[in-house]
Amino acid sequence: MSEELNQVEVKSFEVGDKVTGQVTKVEEKQVLVDIQGSKLDGIIPISELSSLHIEKASDAVKEGDELELEVMKVEEEALILSKRKVDAGKAWESLEQKFQSGEVIETEVKDVVKGGLVVDLGVRGFVPASLVETYFVEDFSDYKGRTITFKIVELDKEKNRLILSHRAVVEQEKAKQKLSRLDAIQPGDIIEGTVQRLTDFGAFVDIGGIDGLVHISQLSHEHVNKPTDVVHEGQNVNVKVLSVDRDSERISLSIKETLPGPWSNISEKAPKGSVLTGTVKRLVSYGAFVEVFPGVEGLVHISQIAHKHIGTPHEVLKEGQEVSVKVLDANEAEQRLSLSIKELLEKEVEETYDYELPEESKGFQLGEMIGDKLKNLRK
């Protein structure tokens, strides 16, 4: 090309012009392109190939690629071009729309840096460590190269600032699952779940993306002092849905109601005539309630406490006392157990005189004896 033609060619371009070029050679720190409709050479410095730092030009393009470029500088023999600026211009417009709509973006993690992850969306996007997962991650090294979903949480074109969050996507999915799960769950359902955390008042159980509370009173048929006595975090349990409050997103659950009750098979555990050991739990005017199995109390009627007549059970028993009882009757359907203490006690011997009648007086009537005494007194 003559010098005059070259100058005319150069003058036909200005900084900021958009051109199309085809990659003819990829060097380590720059790329050469043929500019469509021009005889001028085009050069793309490595710093203008990508919004991210790259070590060599071949990391961004290859020979034969057709690129949209922007003129950065007009020299005598060539145009200095930028791929990065064109990509960024398109990207900001698209990203602004995605930011406004809350669209989820799927892209590859290009690099792991101090404090988070880096992605390339036409412009450099940064994911702070706190926004990667809903849980703490100590080492992010295996995230590089992984394709992950993100939402844009901050965008400022003027400051070239783009902040993304994978955590927001996870939380959004969990919220959707929670609403769907709430609609599906009905009182009375028996569901398998996992104990997530324990508190003084019960256990929170994950039943498929949503937590429900098993109150301490619903953990077992037996009295529970603290939840850790019967369940632990990570344990798989069956729970029964007691109630669902969709407005407050609260679910009440019960482990107790999925377990055999203490009265199950009571006729086998306490057959009629069997002798059991129990603890006096309550004393009432008409008898004593004795616990013979955890959660199973039977009644010893006042008439079955002692052979002798007593006015109140308090005369011979006290709460907390351990006693032996005999089963008189067991009724599982009505959850009733009739017990007796009396039948295990020897019958008290009836009171007798302190002296014995003379042998010769045996067989005589008491009246005859008294008559004889009176006769002797008259003499």
mmCIF file of N, CA, C and O in Angstrom, residues 6-90:
data_model
loop_
_atom_site.group_PDB
_atom_site.id
_atom_site.type_symbol
_atom_site.label_atom_id
_atom_site.label_comp_id
_atom_site.label_asym_id
_atom_site.label_seq_id
_atom_site.Cartn_x
_atom_site.Cartn_y
_atom_site.Cartn_z
ATOM 1 N N ASN A 6 -2.235 4.802 2.407
ATOM 2 C CA ASN A 6 -2.206 4.420 3.820
ATOM 3 C C ASN A 6 -2.722 5.549 4.696
ATOM 4 O O ASN A 6 -3.480 5.344 5.644
ATOM 5 N N GLN A 7 -2.303 6.785 4.347
ATOM 6 C CA GLN A 7 -2.759 7.920 5.132
ATOM 7 C C GLN A 7 -4.264 8.139 4.993
ATOM 8 O O GLN A 7 -4.957 8.470 5.955
ATOM 9 N N VAL A 8 -4.751 7.950 3.754
ATOM 10 C CA VAL A 8 -6.198 8.063 3.530
ATOM 11 C C VAL A 8 -6.938 7.013 4.331
ATOM 12 O O VAL A 8 -7.968 7.264 4.956
ATOM 13 N N GLU A 9 -6.388 5.820 4.337
ATOM 14 C CA GLU A 9 -6.995 4.693 5.071
ATOM 15 C C GLU A 9 -7.049 5.004 6.567
ATOM 16 O O GLU A 9 -8.058 4.799 7.228
ATOM 17 N N VAL A 10 -5.928 5.522 7.063
ATOM 18 C CA VAL A 10 -5.849 5.833 8.489
ATOM 19 C C VAL A 10 -6.845 6.921 8.861
ATOM 20 O O VAL A 10 -7.528 6.858 9.882
ATOM 21 N N LYS A 11 -6.929 7.941 8.011
ATOM 22 C CA LYS A 11 -7.825 9.064 8.301
ATOM 23 C C LYS A 11 -9.297 8.662 8.305
ATOM 24 O O LYS A 11 -10.139 9.372 8.845
ATOM 25 N N SER A 12 -9.590 7.542 7.692
ATOM 26 C CA SER A 12 -10.993 7.112 7.633
ATOM 27 C C SER A 12 -11.465 6.498 8.957
ATOM 28 O O SER A 12 -12.639 6.179 9.110
ATOM 29 N N PHE A 13 -10.548 6.313 9.924
ATOM 30 C CA PHE A 13 -10.914 5.738 11.231
ATOM 31 C C PHE A 13 -10.688 6.739 12.347
ATOM 32 O O PHE A 13 -9.759 7.552 12.294
ATOM 33 N N GLU A 14 -11.558 6.659 13.367
ATOM 34 C CA GLU A 14 -11.410 7.500 14.540
ATOM 35 C C GLU A 14 -11.522 6.650 15.807
ATOM 36 O O GLU A 14 -12.116 5.570 15.782
ATOM 37 N N VAL A 15 -10.983 7.148 16.873
ATOM 38 C CA VAL A 15 -11.085 6.449 18.165
ATOM 39 C C VAL A 15 -12.562 6.294 18.542
ATOM 40 O O VAL A 15 -13.338 7.259 18.446
ATOM 41 N N GLY A 16 -12.937 5.106 18.923
ATOM 42 C CA GLY A 16 -14.321 4.824 19.295
ATOM 43 C C GLY A 16 -15.112 4.146 18.206
ATOM 44 O O GLY A 16 -16.218 3.640 18.468
ATOM 45 N N ASP A 17 -14.543 4.114 16.975
ATOM 46 C CA ASP A 17 -15.234 3.426 15.884
ATOM 47 C C ASP A 17 -15.330 1.929 16.179
ATOM 48 O O ASP A 17 -14.437 1.338 16.799
ATOM 49 N N LYS A 18 -16.438 1.332 15.708
ATOM 50 C CA LYS A 18 -16.623 -0.114 15.833
ATOM 51 C C LYS A 18 -16.248 -0.772 14.508
ATOM 52 O O LYS A 18 -16.673 -0.313 13.432
ATOM 53 N N VAL A 19 -15.435 -1.833 14.578
ATOM 54 C CA VAL A 19 -15.015 -2.555 13.379
ATOM 55 C C VAL A 19 -15.132 -4.053 13.627
ATOM 56 O O VAL A 19 -15.227 -4.499 14.770
ATOM 57 N N THR A 20 -15.105 -4.806 12.554
ATOM 58 C CA THR A 20 -15.106 -6.266 12.653
ATOM 59 C C THR A 20 -13.773 -6.774 12.128
ATOM 60 O O THR A 20 -13.306 -6.336 11.068
ATOM 61 N N GLY A 21 -13.174 -7.675 12.860
ATOM 62 C CA GLY A 21 -11.878 -8.200 12.427
ATOM 63 C C GLY A 21 -11.799 -9.697 12.628
ATOM 64 O O GLY A 21 -12.460 -10.268 13.504
ATOM 65 N N GLN A 22 -10.970 -10.349 11.773
ATOM 66 C CA GLN A 22 -10.767 -11.792 11.867
ATOM 67 C C GLN A 22 -9.346 -12.059 12.343
ATOM 68 O O GLN A 22 -8.381 -11.485 11.816
ATOM 69 N N VAL A 23 -9.228 -12.902 13.354
ATOM 70 C CA VAL A 23 -7.921 -13.206 13.940
ATOM 71 C C VAL A 23 -7.061 -13.957 12.923
ATOM 72 O O VAL A 23 -7.455 -14.993 12.390
ATOM 73 N N THR A 24 -5.879 -13.371 12.638
ATOM 74 C CA THR A 24 -4.944 -14.022 11.701
ATOM 75 C C THR A 24 -3.754 -14.620 12.417
ATOM 76 O O THR A 24 -3.134 -15.571 11.921
ATOM 77 N N LYS A 25 -3.415 -14.074 13.583
ATOM 78 C CA LYS A 25 -2.269 -14.595 14.316
ATOM 79 C C LYS A 25 -2.441 -14.316 15.796
ATOM 80 O O LYS A 25 -2.826 -13.210 16.201
ATOM 81 N N VAL A 26 -2.160 -15.320 16.597
ATOM 82 C CA VAL A 26 -2.230 -15.165 18.058
ATOM 83 C C VAL A 26 -0.825 -15.257 18.620
ATOM 84 O O VAL A 26 -0.196 -16.320 18.577
ATOM 85 N N GLU A 27 -0.310 -14.136 19.083
ATOM 86 C CA GLU A 27 0.992 -14.117 19.735
ATOM 87 C C GLU A 27 0.782 -14.178 21.249
ATOM 88 O O GLU A 27 -0.348 -14.159 21.737
ATOM 89 N N GLU A 28 1.867 -14.211 21.985
ATOM 90 C CA GLU A 28 1.725 -14.385 23.433
ATOM 91 C C GLU A 28 1.049 -13.185 24.091
ATOM 92 O O GLU A 28 0.163 -13.346 24.930
ATOM 93 N N LYS A 29 1.423 -11.966 23.672
ATOM 94 C CA LYS A 29 0.921 -10.785 24.345
ATOM 95 C C LYS A 29 0.037 -9.895 23.461
ATOM 96 O O LYS A 29 -0.375 -8.816 23.890
ATOM 97 N N GLN A 30 -0.257 -10.339 22.244
ATOM 98 C CA GLN A 30 -1.152 -9.573 21.385
ATOM 99 C C GLN A 30 -1.739 -10.465 20.309
ATOM 100 O O GLN A 30 -1.287 -11.588 20.078
ATOM 101 N N VAL A 31 -2.762 -9.923 19.641
ATOM 102 C CA VAL A 31 -3.442 -10.660 18.573
ATOM 103 C C VAL A 31 -3.502 -9.759 17.337
ATOM 104 O O VAL A 31 -3.824 -8.566 17.440
ATOM 105 N N LEU A 32 -3.217 -10.339 16.153
ATOM 106 C CA LEU A 32 -3.302 -9.613 14.901
ATOM 107 C C LEU A 32 -4.599 -9.980 14.199
ATOM 108 O O LEU A 32 -4.987 -11.153 14.184
ATOM 109 N N VAL A 33 -5.263 -8.968 13.609
ATOM 110 C CA VAL A 33 -6.527 -9.226 12.930
ATOM 111 C C VAL A 33 -6.562 -8.509 11.587
ATOM 112 O O VAL A 33 -5.919 -7.463 11.388
ATOM 113 N N ASP A 34 -7.313 -9.092 10.660
ATOM 114 C CA ASP A 34 -7.655 -8.410 9.413
ATOM 115 C C ASP A 34 -8.937 -7.634 9.668
ATOM 116 O O ASP A 34 -9.934 -8.208 10.125
ATOM 117 N N ILE A 35 -8.893 -6.339 9.342
ATOM 118 C CA ILE A 35 -10.071 -5.499 9.578
ATOM 119 C C ILE A 35 -10.949 -5.512 8.340
ATOM 120 O O ILE A 35 -10.481 -5.232 7.223
ATOM 121 N N GLN A 36 -12.189 -5.861 8.515
ATOM 122 C CA GLN A 36 -13.119 -5.955 7.391
ATOM 123 C C GLN A 36 -13.243 -4.601 6.690
ATOM 124 O O GLN A 36 -13.475 -3.582 7.328
ATOM 125 N N GLY A 37 -13.056 -4.613 5.360
ATOM 126 C CA GLY A 37 -13.190 -3.390 4.563
ATOM 127 C C GLY A 37 -12.013 -2.469 4.647
ATOM 128 O O GLY A 37 -12.116 -1.295 4.293
ATOM 129 N N SER A 38 -10.864 -2.967 5.121
ATOM 130 C CA SER A 38 -9.693 -2.118 5.251
ATOM 131 C C SER A 38 -8.427 -2.927 4.988
ATOM 132 O O SER A 38 -8.384 -4.136 5.250
ATOM 133 N N LYS A 39 -7.411 -2.251 4.527
ATOM 134 C CA LYS A 39 -6.129 -2.902 4.299
ATOM 135 C C LYS A 39 -5.196 -2.726 5.491
ATOM 136 O O LYS A 39 -4.105 -3.271 5.534
ATOM 137 N N LEU A 40 -5.658 -1.939 6.489
ATOM 138 C CA LEU A 40 -4.827 -1.699 7.659
ATOM 139 C C LEU A 40 -4.757 -2.940 8.549
ATOM 140 O O LEU A 40 -5.695 -3.749 8.610
ATOM 141 N N ASP A 41 -3.618 -3.067 9.231
ATOM 142 C CA ASP A 41 -3.497 -4.137 10.220
ATOM 143 C C ASP A 41 -4.213 -3.723 11.495
ATOM 144 O O ASP A 41 -4.282 -2.538 11.840
ATOM 145 N N GLY A 42 -4.710 -4.719 12.187
ATOM 146 C CA GLY A 42 -5.332 -4.461 13.478
ATOM 147 C C GLY A 42 -4.584 -5.212 14.573
ATOM 148 O O GLY A 42 -4.194 -6.365 14.386
ATOM 149 N N ILE A 43 -4.362 -4.551 15.682
ATOM 150 C CA ILE A 43 -3.628 -5.179 16.788
ATOM 151 C C ILE A 43 -4.466 -5.059 18.061
ATOM 152 O O ILE A 43 -4.948 -3.973 18.411
ATOM 153 N N ILE A 44 -4.618 -6.196 18.732
ATOM 154 C CA ILE A 44 -5.335 -6.201 20.020
ATOM 155 C C ILE A 44 -4.321 -6.573 21.103
ATOM 156 O O ILE A 44 -3.875 -7.725 21.178
ATOM 157 N N PRO A 45 -3.946 -5.617 21.961
ATOM 158 C CA PRO A 45 -3.041 -5.941 23.066
ATOM 159 C C PRO A 45 -3.728 -6.939 24.016
ATOM 160 O O PRO A 45 -4.954 -6.962 24.141
ATOM 161 N N ILE A 46 -2.963 -7.756 24.707
ATOM 162 C CA ILE A 46 -3.526 -8.789 25.598
ATOM 163 C C ILE A 46 -4.430 -8.172 26.666
ATOM 164 O O ILE A 46 -5.426 -8.770 27.065
ATOM 165 N N SER A 47 -4.104 -6.955 27.090
ATOM 166 C CA SER A 47 -4.906 -6.295 28.134
ATOM 167 C C SER A 47 -6.297 -5.909 27.645
ATOM 168 O O SER A 47 -7.183 -5.623 28.447
ATOM 169 N N GLU A 48 -6.492 -5.883 26.304
ATOM 170 C CA GLU A 48 -7.778 -5.505 25.737
ATOM 171 C C GLU A 48 -8.566 -6.703 25.195
ATOM 172 O O GLU A 48 -9.570 -6.537 24.508
ATOM 173 N N LEU A 49 -8.112 -7.884 25.526
ATOM 174 C CA LEU A 49 -8.811 -9.085 25.058
ATOM 175 C C LEU A 49 -9.942 -9.501 25.987
ATOM 176 O O LEU A 49 -10.960 -10.028 25.546
ATOM 177 N N SER A 50 -9.758 -9.280 27.296
ATOM 178 C CA SER A 50 -10.738 -9.774 28.268
ATOM 179 C C SER A 50 -10.829 -8.842 29.461
ATOM 180 O O SER A 50 -9.873 -8.115 29.780
ATOM 181 N N SER A 51 -11.972 -8.883 30.106
ATOM 182 C CA SER A 51 -12.149 -8.090 31.322
ATOM 183 C C SER A 51 -11.382 -8.698 32.483
ATOM 184 O O SER A 51 -11.161 -8.058 33.503
ATOM 185 N N LEU A 52 -10.987 -9.975 32.334
ATOM 186 C CA LEU A 52 -10.215 -10.658 33.361
ATOM 187 C C LEU A 52 -8.742 -10.674 32.990
ATOM 188 O O LEU A 52 -8.381 -10.557 31.818
ATOM 189 N N HIS A 53 -7.904 -10.843 33.987
ATOM 190 C CA HIS A 53 -6.471 -10.978 33.719
ATOM 191 C C HIS A 53 -6.203 -12.336 33.084
ATOM 192 O O HIS A 53 -6.669 -13.376 33.570
ATOM 193 N N ILE A 54 -5.471 -12.337 31.971
ATOM 194 C CA ILE A 54 -5.080 -13.597 31.321
ATOM 195 C C ILE A 54 -3.568 -13.605 31.119
ATOM 196 O O ILE A 54 -2.941 -12.556 30.938
ATOM 197 N N GLU A 55 -2.984 -14.800 31.156
ATOM 198 C CA GLU A 55 -1.534 -14.935 31.044
ATOM 199 C C GLU A 55 -1.048 -14.876 29.605
ATOM 200 O O GLU A 55 0.015 -14.339 29.314
ATOM 201 N N LYS A 56 -1.837 -15.433 28.670
ATOM 202 C CA LYS A 56 -1.448 -15.416 27.262
ATOM 203 C C LYS A 56 -2.685 -15.215 26.400
ATOM 204 O O LYS A 56 -3.804 -15.584 26.784
ATOM 205 N N ALA A 57 -2.472 -14.643 25.237
ATOM 206 C CA ALA A 57 -3.584 -14.265 24.355
ATOM 207 C C ALA A 57 -4.427 -15.457 23.931
ATOM 208 O O ALA A 57 -5.643 -15.343 23.739
ATOM 209 N N SER A 58 -3.798 -16.597 23.812
ATOM 210 C CA SER A 58 -4.532 -17.796 23.372
ATOM 211 C C SER A 58 -5.562 -18.248 24.389
ATOM 212 O O SER A 58 -6.400 -19.101 24.094
ATOM 213 N N ASP A 59 -5.515 -17.699 25.619
ATOM 214 C CA ASP A 59 -6.539 -18.017 26.621
ATOM 215 C C ASP A 59 -7.881 -17.381 26.268
ATOM 216 O O ASP A 59 -8.923 -17.778 26.810
ATOM 217 N N ALA A 60 -7.849 -16.372 25.345
ATOM 218 C CA ALA A 60 -9.079 -15.641 25.041
ATOM 219 C C ALA A 60 -9.596 -15.864 23.626
ATOM 220 O O ALA A 60 -10.812 -15.899 23.398
ATOM 221 N N VAL A 61 -8.695 -15.999 22.653
ATOM 222 C CA VAL A 61 -9.118 -16.148 21.249
ATOM 223 C C VAL A 61 -8.236 -17.158 20.527
ATOM 224 O O VAL A 61 -7.178 -17.553 21.031
ATOM 225 N N LYS A 62 -8.671 -17.511 19.301
ATOM 226 C CA LYS A 62 -7.866 -18.412 18.463
ATOM 227 C C LYS A 62 -7.946 -17.922 17.019
ATOM 228 O O LYS A 62 -8.831 -17.120 16.651
ATOM 229 N N GLU A 63 -7.035 -18.385 16.203
ATOM 230 C CA GLU A 63 -7.019 -17.978 14.799
ATOM 231 C C GLU A 63 -8.338 -18.339 14.126
ATOM 232 O O GLU A 63 -8.890 -19.419 14.345
ATOM 233 N N GLY A 64 -8.819 -17.396 13.289
ATOM 234 C CA GLY A 64 -10.069 -17.610 12.581
ATOM 235 C C GLY A 64 -11.277 -17.003 13.261
ATOM 236 O O GLY A 64 -12.337 -16.845 12.645
ATOM 237 N N ASP A 65 -11.135 -16.664 14.556
ATOM 238 C CA ASP A 65 -12.267 -16.054 15.267
ATOM 239 C C ASP A 65 -12.614 -14.701 14.640
ATOM 240 O O ASP A 65 -11.718 -13.919 14.294
ATOM 241 N N GLU A 66 -13.887 -14.445 14.490
ATOM 242 C CA GLU A 66 -14.345 -13.143 14.012
ATOM 243 C C GLU A 66 -14.816 -12.336 15.218
ATOM 244 O O GLU A 66 -15.674 -12.798 15.974
ATOM 245 N N LEU A 67 -14.249 -11.148 15.360
ATOM 246 C CA LEU A 67 -14.476 -10.371 16.569
ATOM 247 C C LEU A 67 -15.054 -9.003 16.271
ATOM 248 O O LEU A 67 -14.731 -8.383 15.248
ATOM 249 N N GLU A 68 -15.900 -8.524 17.168
ATOM 250 C CA GLU A 68 -16.352 -7.131 17.115
ATOM 251 C C GLU A 68 -15.414 -6.325 17.999
ATOM 252 O O GLU A 68 -15.190 -6.676 19.166
ATOM 253 N N LEU A 69 -14.868 -5.234 17.449
ATOM 254 C CA LEU A 69 -13.811 -4.505 18.127
ATOM 255 C C LEU A 69 -14.077 -3.010 18.125
ATOM 256 O O LEU A 69 -14.876 -2.507 17.324
ATOM 257 N N GLU A 70 -13.386 -2.317 19.030
ATOM 258 C CA GLU A 70 -13.484 -0.854 19.083
ATOM 259 C C GLU A 70 -12.100 -0.258 18.894
ATOM 260 O O GLU A 70 -11.111 -0.746 19.470
ATOM 261 N N VAL A 71 -12.029 0.812 18.079
ATOM 262 C CA VAL A 71 -10.750 1.476 17.824
ATOM 263 C C VAL A 71 -10.341 2.274 19.059
ATOM 264 O O VAL A 71 -11.087 3.133 19.545
ATOM 265 N N MET A 72 -9.139 1.971 19.570
ATOM 266 C CA MET A 72 -8.603 2.682 20.726
ATOM 267 C C MET A 72 -7.578 3.736 20.321
ATOM 268 O O MET A 72 -7.472 4.786 20.959
ATOM 269 N N LYS A 73 -6.840 3.426 19.269
ATOM 270 C CA LYS A 73 -5.789 4.340 18.835
ATOM 271 C C LYS A 73 -5.557 4.159 17.345
ATOM 272 O O LYS A 73 -5.572 3.028 16.848
ATOM 273 N N VAL A 74 -5.332 5.250 16.623
ATOM 274 C CA VAL A 74 -5.064 5.197 15.187
ATOM 275 C C VAL A 74 -3.588 5.522 14.960
ATOM 276 O O VAL A 74 -3.136 6.642 15.274
ATOM 277 N N GLU A 75 -2.837 4.563 14.496
ATOM 278 C CA GLU A 75 -1.425 4.763 14.200
ATOM 279 C C GLU A 75 -1.216 4.796 12.684
ATOM 280 O O GLU A 75 -2.129 4.498 11.909
ATOM 281 N N GLU A 76 0.011 5.069 12.273
ATOM 282 C CA GLU A 76 0.275 5.220 10.833
ATOM 283 C C GLU A 76 0.078 3.923 10.066
ATOM 284 O O GLU A 76 -0.445 3.896 8.962
ATOM 285 N N GLU A 77 0.498 2.824 10.665
ATOM 286 C CA GLU A 77 0.454 1.557 9.951
ATOM 287 C C GLU A 77 -0.643 0.610 10.446
ATOM 288 O O GLU A 77 -0.897 -0.412 9.820
ATOM 289 N N ALA A 78 -1.260 0.918 11.589
ATOM 290 C CA ALA A 78 -2.225 -0.035 12.162
ATOM 291 C C ALA A 78 -3.210 0.654 13.094
ATOM 292 O O ALA A 78 -3.032 1.816 13.487
ATOM 293 N N LEU A 79 -4.251 -0.113 13.411
ATOM 294 C CA LEU A 79 -5.240 0.335 14.399
ATOM 295 C C LEU A 79 -5.063 -0.497 15.668
ATOM 296 O O LEU A 79 -4.942 -1.722 15.614
ATOM 297 N N ILE A 80 -5.031 0.204 16.814
ATOM 298 C CA ILE A 80 -5.007 -0.507 18.100
ATOM 299 C C ILE A 80 -6.454 -0.690 18.537
ATOM 300 O O ILE A 80 -7.213 0.280 18.649
ATOM 301 N N LEU A 81 -6.801 -1.944 18.763
ATOM 302 C CA LEU A 81 -8.214 -2.297 18.967
ATOM 303 C C LEU A 81 -8.470 -2.910 20.349
ATOM 304 O O LEU A 81 -7.546 -3.388 21.019
ATOM 305 N N SER A 82 -9.730 -2.898 20.691
ATOM 306 C CA SER A 82 -10.128 -3.496 21.976
ATOM 307 C C SER A 82 -11.344 -4.409 21.794
ATOM 308 O O SER A 82 -12.371 -3.983 21.263
ATOM 309 N N LYS A 83 -11.190 -5.620 22.210
ATOM 310 C CA LYS A 83 -12.335 -6.553 22.266
ATOM 311 C C LYS A 83 -13.070 -6.356 23.600
ATOM 312 O O LYS A 83 -14.293 -6.440 23.685
ATOM 313 N N ARG A 84 -12.291 -6.056 24.624
ATOM 314 C CA ARG A 84 -12.842 -5.918 25.977
ATOM 315 C C ARG A 84 -13.914 -4.840 26.065
ATOM 316 O O ARG A 84 -14.960 -5.033 26.680
ATOM 317 N N LYS A 85 -13.676 -3.707 25.416
ATOM 318 C CA LYS A 85 -14.624 -2.596 25.502
ATOM 319 C C LYS A 85 -15.952 -2.924 24.834
ATOM 320 O O LYS A 85 -17.020 -2.552 25.331
ATOM 321 N N VAL A 86 -15.879 -3.605 23.688
ATOM 322 C CA VAL A 86 -17.118 -3.985 22.990
ATOM 323 C C VAL A 86 -17.896 -4.982 23.834
ATOM 324 O O VAL A 86 -19.121 -4.859 24.014
ATOM 325 N N ASP A 87 -17.168 -5.982 24.369
ATOM 326 C CA ASP A 87 -17.829 -6.987 25.216
ATOM 327 C C ASP A 87 -18.467 -6.337 26.440
ATOM 328 O O ASP A 87 -19.592 -6.666 26.817
ATOM 329 N N ALA A 88 -17.753 -5.401 27.043
ATOM 330 C CA ALA A 88 -18.254 -4.744 28.251
ATOM 331 C C ALA A 88 -19.486 -3.904 27.947
ATOM 332 O O ALA A 88 -20.457 -3.907 28.718
ATOM 333 N N GLY A 89 -19.460 -3.189 26.817
ATOM 334 C CA GLY A 89 -20.613 -2.365 26.452
ATOM 335 C C GLY A 89 -21.871 -3.189 26.294
ATOM 336 O O GLY A 89 -22.942 -2.831 26.801
ATOM 337 N N LYS A 90 -21.746 -4.329 25.602
ATOM 338 C CA LYS A 90 -22.893 -5.235 25.429
ATOM 339 C C LYS A 90 -23.304 -5.834 26.776
ATOM 340 O O LYS A 90 -24.484 -5.975 27.089
#
